[in-house]
CSV table of C-alpha atoms in Angstrom, one decimal:
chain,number,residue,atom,x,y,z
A,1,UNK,CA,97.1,134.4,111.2
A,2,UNK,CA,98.3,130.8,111.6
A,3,UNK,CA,95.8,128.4,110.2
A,4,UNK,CA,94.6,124.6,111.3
A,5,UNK,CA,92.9,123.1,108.1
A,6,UNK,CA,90.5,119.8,109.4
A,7,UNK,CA,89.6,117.0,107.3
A,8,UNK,CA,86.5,114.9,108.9
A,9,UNK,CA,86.1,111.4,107.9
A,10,UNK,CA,82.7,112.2,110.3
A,11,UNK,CA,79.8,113.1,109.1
A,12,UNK,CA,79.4,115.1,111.8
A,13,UNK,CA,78.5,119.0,111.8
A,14,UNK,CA,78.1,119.6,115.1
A,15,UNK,CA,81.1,118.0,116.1
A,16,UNK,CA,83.3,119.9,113.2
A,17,UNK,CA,81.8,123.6,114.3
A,18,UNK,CA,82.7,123.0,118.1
A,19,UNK,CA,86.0,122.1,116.7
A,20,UNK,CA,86.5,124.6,114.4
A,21,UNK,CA,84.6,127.4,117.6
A,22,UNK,CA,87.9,126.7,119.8
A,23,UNK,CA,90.4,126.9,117.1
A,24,UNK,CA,88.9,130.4,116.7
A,25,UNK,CA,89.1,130.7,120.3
A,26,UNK,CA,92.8,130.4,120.6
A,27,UNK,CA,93.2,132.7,118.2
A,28,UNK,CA,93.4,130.5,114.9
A,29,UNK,CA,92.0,130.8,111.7
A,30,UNK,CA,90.2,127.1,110.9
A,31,UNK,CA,88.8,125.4,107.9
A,32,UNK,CA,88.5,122.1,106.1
A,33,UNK,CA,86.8,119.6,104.3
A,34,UNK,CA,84.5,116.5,104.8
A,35,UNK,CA,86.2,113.4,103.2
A,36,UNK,CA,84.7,112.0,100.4
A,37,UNK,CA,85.7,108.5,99.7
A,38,UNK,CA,86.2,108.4,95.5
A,39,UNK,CA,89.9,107.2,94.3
A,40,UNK,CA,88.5,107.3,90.7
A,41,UNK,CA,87.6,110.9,90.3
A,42,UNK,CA,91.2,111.1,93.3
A,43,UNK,CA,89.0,113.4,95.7
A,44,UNK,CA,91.9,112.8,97.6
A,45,UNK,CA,93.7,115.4,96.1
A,46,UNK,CA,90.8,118.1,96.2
A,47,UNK,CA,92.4,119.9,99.6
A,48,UNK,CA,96.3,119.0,99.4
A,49,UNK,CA,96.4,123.1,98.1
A,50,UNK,CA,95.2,123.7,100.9
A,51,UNK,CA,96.8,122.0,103.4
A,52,UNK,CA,100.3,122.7,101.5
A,53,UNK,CA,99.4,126.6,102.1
A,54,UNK,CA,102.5,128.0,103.9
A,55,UNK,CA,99.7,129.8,106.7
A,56,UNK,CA,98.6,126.6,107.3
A,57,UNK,CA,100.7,125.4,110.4
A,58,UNK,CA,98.4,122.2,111.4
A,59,UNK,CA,96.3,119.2,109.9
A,60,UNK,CA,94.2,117.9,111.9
A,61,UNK,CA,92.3,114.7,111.0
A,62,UNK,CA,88.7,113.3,112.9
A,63,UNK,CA,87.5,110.2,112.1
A,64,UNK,CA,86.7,107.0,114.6
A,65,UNK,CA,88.4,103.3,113.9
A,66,UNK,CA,85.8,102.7,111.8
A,67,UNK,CA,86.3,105.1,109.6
A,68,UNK,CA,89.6,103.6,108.6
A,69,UNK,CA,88.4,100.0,108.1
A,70,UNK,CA,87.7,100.6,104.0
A,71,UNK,CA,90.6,100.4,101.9
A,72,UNK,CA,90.0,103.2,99.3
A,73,UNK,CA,90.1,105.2,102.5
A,74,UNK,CA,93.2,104.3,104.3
A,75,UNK,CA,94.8,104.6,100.2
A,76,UNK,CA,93.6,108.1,99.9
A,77,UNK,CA,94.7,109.2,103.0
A,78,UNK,CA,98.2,108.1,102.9
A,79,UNK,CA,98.2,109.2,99.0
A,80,UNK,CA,97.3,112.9,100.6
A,81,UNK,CA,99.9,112.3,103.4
A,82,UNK,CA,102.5,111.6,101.3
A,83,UNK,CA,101.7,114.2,99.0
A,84,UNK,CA,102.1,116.8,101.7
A,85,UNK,CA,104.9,115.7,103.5
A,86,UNK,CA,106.9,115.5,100.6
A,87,UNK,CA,106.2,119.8,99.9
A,88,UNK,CA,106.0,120.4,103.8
A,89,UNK,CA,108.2,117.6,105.4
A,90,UNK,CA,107.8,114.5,108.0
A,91,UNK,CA,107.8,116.8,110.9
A,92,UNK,CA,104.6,118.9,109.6
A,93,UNK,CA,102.3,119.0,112.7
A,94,UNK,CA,99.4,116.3,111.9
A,95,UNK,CA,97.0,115.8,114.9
A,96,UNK,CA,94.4,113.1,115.4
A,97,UNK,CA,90.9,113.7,116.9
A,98,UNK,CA,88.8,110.8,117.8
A,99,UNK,CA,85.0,111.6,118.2
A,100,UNK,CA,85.2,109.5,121.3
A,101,UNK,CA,87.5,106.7,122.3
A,102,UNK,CA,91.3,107.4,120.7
A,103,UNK,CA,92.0,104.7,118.6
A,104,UNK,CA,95.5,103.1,118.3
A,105,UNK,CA,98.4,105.1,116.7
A,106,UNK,CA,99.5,101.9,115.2
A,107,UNK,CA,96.1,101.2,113.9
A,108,UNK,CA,96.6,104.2,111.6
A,109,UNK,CA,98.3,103.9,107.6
A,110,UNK,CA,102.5,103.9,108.2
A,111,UNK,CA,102.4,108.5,107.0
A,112,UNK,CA,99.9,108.7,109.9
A,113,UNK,CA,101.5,107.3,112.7
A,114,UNK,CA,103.3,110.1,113.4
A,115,UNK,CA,100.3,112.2,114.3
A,116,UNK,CA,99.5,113.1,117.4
A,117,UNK,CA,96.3,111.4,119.5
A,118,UNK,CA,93.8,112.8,121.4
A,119,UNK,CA,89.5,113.0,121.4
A,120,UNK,CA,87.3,115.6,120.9
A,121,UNK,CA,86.3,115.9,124.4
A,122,UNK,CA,90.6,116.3,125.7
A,123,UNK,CA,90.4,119.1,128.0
A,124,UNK,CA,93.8,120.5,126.4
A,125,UNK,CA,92.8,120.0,122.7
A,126,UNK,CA,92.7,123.8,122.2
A,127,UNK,CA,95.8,124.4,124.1
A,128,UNK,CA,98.0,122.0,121.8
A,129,UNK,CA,96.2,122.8,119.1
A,130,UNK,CA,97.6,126.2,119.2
A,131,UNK,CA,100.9,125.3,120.3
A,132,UNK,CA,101.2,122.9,117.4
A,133,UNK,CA,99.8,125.9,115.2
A,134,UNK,CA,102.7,128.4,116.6
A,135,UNK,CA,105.5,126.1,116.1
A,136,UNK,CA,107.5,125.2,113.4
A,137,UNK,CA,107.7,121.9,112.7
A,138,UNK,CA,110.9,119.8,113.0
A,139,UNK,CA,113.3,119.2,110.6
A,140,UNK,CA,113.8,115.5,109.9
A,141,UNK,CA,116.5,114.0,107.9
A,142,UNK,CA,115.4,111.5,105.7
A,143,UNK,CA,117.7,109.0,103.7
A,144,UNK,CA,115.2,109.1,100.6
A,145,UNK,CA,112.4,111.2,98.6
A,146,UNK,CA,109.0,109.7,98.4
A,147,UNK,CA,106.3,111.8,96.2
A,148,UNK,CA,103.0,111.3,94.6
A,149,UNK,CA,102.3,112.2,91.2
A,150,UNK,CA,98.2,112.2,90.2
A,151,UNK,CA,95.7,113.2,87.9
A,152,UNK,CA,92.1,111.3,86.3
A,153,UNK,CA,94.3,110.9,82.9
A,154,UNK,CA,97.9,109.9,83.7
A,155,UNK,CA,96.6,107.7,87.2
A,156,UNK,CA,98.9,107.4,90.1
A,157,UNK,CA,102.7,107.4,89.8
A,158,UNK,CA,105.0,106.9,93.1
A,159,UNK,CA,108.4,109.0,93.2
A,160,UNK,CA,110.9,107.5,95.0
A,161,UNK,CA,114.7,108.5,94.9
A,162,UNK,CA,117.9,109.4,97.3
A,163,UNK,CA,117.8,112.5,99.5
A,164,UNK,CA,120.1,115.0,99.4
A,165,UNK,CA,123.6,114.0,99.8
A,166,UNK,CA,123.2,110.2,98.5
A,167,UNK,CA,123.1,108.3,95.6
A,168,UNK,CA,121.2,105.1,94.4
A,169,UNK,CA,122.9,102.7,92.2
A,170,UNK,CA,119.5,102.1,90.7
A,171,UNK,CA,115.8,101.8,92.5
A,172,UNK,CA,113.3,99.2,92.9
A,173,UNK,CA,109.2,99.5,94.0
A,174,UNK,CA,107.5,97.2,94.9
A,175,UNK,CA,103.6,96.7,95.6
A,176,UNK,CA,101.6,94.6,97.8
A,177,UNK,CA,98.5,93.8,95.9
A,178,UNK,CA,97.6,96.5,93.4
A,179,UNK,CA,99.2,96.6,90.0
A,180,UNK,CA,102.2,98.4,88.8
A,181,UNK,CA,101.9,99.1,85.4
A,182,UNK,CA,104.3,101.5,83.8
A,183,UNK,CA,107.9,103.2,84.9
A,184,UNK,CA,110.5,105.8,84.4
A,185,UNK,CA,113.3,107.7,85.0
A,186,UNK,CA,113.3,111.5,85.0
A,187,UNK,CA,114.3,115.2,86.9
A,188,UNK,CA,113.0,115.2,90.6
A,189,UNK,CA,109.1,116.5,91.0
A,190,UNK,CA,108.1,116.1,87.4
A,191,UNK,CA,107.1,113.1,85.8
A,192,UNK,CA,108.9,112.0,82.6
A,193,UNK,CA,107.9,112.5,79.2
A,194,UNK,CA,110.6,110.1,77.7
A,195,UNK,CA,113.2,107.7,80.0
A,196,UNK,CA,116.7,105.7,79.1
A,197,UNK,CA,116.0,103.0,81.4
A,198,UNK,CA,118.7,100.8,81.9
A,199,UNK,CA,118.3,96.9,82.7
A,200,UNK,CA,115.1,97.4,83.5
A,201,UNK,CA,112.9,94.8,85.5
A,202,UNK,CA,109.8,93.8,86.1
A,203,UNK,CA,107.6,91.2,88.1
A,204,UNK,CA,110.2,91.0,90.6
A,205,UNK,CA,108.9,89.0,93.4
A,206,UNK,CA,109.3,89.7,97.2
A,207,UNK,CA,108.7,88.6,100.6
A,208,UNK,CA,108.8,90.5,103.7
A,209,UNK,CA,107.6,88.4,106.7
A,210,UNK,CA,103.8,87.2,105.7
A,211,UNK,CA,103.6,89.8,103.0
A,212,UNK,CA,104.4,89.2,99.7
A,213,UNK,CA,105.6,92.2,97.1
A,214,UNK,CA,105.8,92.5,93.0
A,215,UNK,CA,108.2,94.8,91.9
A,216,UNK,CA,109.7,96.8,89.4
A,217,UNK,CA,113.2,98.2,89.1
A,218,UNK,CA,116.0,99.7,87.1
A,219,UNK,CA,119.9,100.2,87.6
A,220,UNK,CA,120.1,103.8,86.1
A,221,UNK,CA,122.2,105.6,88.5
A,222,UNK,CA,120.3,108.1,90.9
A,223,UNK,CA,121.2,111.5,93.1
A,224,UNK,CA,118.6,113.9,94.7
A,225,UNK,CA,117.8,115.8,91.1
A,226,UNK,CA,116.8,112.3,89.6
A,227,UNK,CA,114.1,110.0,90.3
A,228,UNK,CA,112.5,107.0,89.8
A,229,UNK,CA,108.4,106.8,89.0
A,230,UNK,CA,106.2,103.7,88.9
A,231,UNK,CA,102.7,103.5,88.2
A,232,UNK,CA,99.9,101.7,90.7
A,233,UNK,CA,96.6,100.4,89.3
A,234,UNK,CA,94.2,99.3,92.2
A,235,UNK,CA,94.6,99.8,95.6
A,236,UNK,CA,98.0,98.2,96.8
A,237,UNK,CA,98.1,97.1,100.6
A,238,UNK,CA,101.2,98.7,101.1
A,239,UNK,CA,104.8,99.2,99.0
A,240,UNK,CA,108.4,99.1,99.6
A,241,UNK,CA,111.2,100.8,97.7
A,242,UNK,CA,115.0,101.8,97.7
A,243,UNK,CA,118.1,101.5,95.8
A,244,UNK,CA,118.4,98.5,93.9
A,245,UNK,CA,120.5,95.5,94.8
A,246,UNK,CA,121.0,91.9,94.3
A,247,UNK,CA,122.1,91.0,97.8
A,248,UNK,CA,119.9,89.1,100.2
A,249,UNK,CA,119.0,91.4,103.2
A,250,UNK,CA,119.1,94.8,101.2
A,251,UNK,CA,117.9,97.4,103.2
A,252,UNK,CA,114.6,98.9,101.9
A,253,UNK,CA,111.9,101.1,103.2
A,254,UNK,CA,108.1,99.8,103.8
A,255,UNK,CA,104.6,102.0,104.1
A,256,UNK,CA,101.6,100.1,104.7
A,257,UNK,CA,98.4,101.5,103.6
């Protein structure tokens, strides 16, 4: 049975259980969370297993504009997206569900805007729930790998490298407020015990339009089985990463938090 795990950032039990009474109406099998807003313990992480479950076919996420206005919110939503779009991919079906009015898809972090819109009261909310649920999701090419790496002891560590068929003559990250801390260089999906870096960098400074970006980088050369891993202290605003280069203009890639 195809499955449609919900996380509420609404406090709202009445609203989840008539959500959760039509998914079983169309024939789904539904279940989720309430979010709970702590990056220092990284609740975050507590339903990614979940979510990542090969039955589950559909996240869907409720929660008002307001309930994205905190920061350690928006962070711990993008650090789950991210998370599950690197084991499921960018076309996993992610649906929106505002209590009442839909809120902007652009108001949403840069992993979310992809999701699709609509309010609890949408006459066809079970319909495309269970279309979403019965259809595999697309198959989107993507010029670069982006991971998250986390646990209480070790902190949060961004992967970033190229996708299958290219190569990176090096990688940079860089973070918009926040504070990146450590790096390395290792095998793809598992962070490194011990890295050769070579020419590394740090405290490289950046501007894109009004925001401004520190970053770290290296020159070792990368292909889909290697990576490259920074750490982020704080809550960062958003980051930016890609292969390194010295060239004004160099094309990189930005998600806003």
């Amino acid at each position: 049975m195809k499955k449609v795990w919900i996380t509420s950032l609404v406090r709202d039990k009445d609203l989840v259980s008539k959500i959760l009474s039509t998914i079983k109406k169309y024939g789904l099998k539904g279940d989720g969370h309430f979010w709970v807003d702590d990056l220092q313990h990284m609740a975050w992480l507590s339903p990614k297993e979940n979510i990542i479950a090969p039955e589950t076919n559909l996240w869907v996420i409720m929660g008002a504009e307001k309930d994205i206005e905190k920061d350690s919110v928006r962070y711990g939503l993008s650090l789950l997206a991210l998370s599950v779009q690197a084991k499921r991919g960018h076309g996993f079906h992610i649906m929106w569900i505002s209590p009442e009015k839909e809120i902007p898809q652009k108001s949403l972090p840069t992993p979310l805007r992809g999701a699709e819109m609509l309010t609890a009261s949408s006459a066809s909310l079970g319909a495309k729930m269970v279309a979403r649920a019965n259809t595999p999701p697309p198959a989107i090419d993507m010029e670069y790998r982006l991971d998250v790496h986390a646990n209480p002891g070790l902190g949060v560590w961004i992967e970033v490298g190229p996708a299958r068929g290219h190569k990176w003559k090096g990688a940079m990250v860089g973070a918009n407020g926040g504070e990146i801390d450590a790096h390395g260089v290792g095998s793809a999906g598992e962070l490194p015990r011990k890295a050769v870096l070579e020419y590394p960098m740090q405290g490289l400074k950046l501007e894109l339009g009004n925001d401004q970006y520190t970053a770290w980088a290296v020159q070792n050369f990368l292909t889909e089985d290697l990576s490259y891993y920074i750490r982020i202290k704080d809550i960062p605003k958003g980051i930016l990463f890609g292969p390194y280069s010295e060239e004004k203009g160099a094309e990189v890639h930005v998600i806003r938090f």
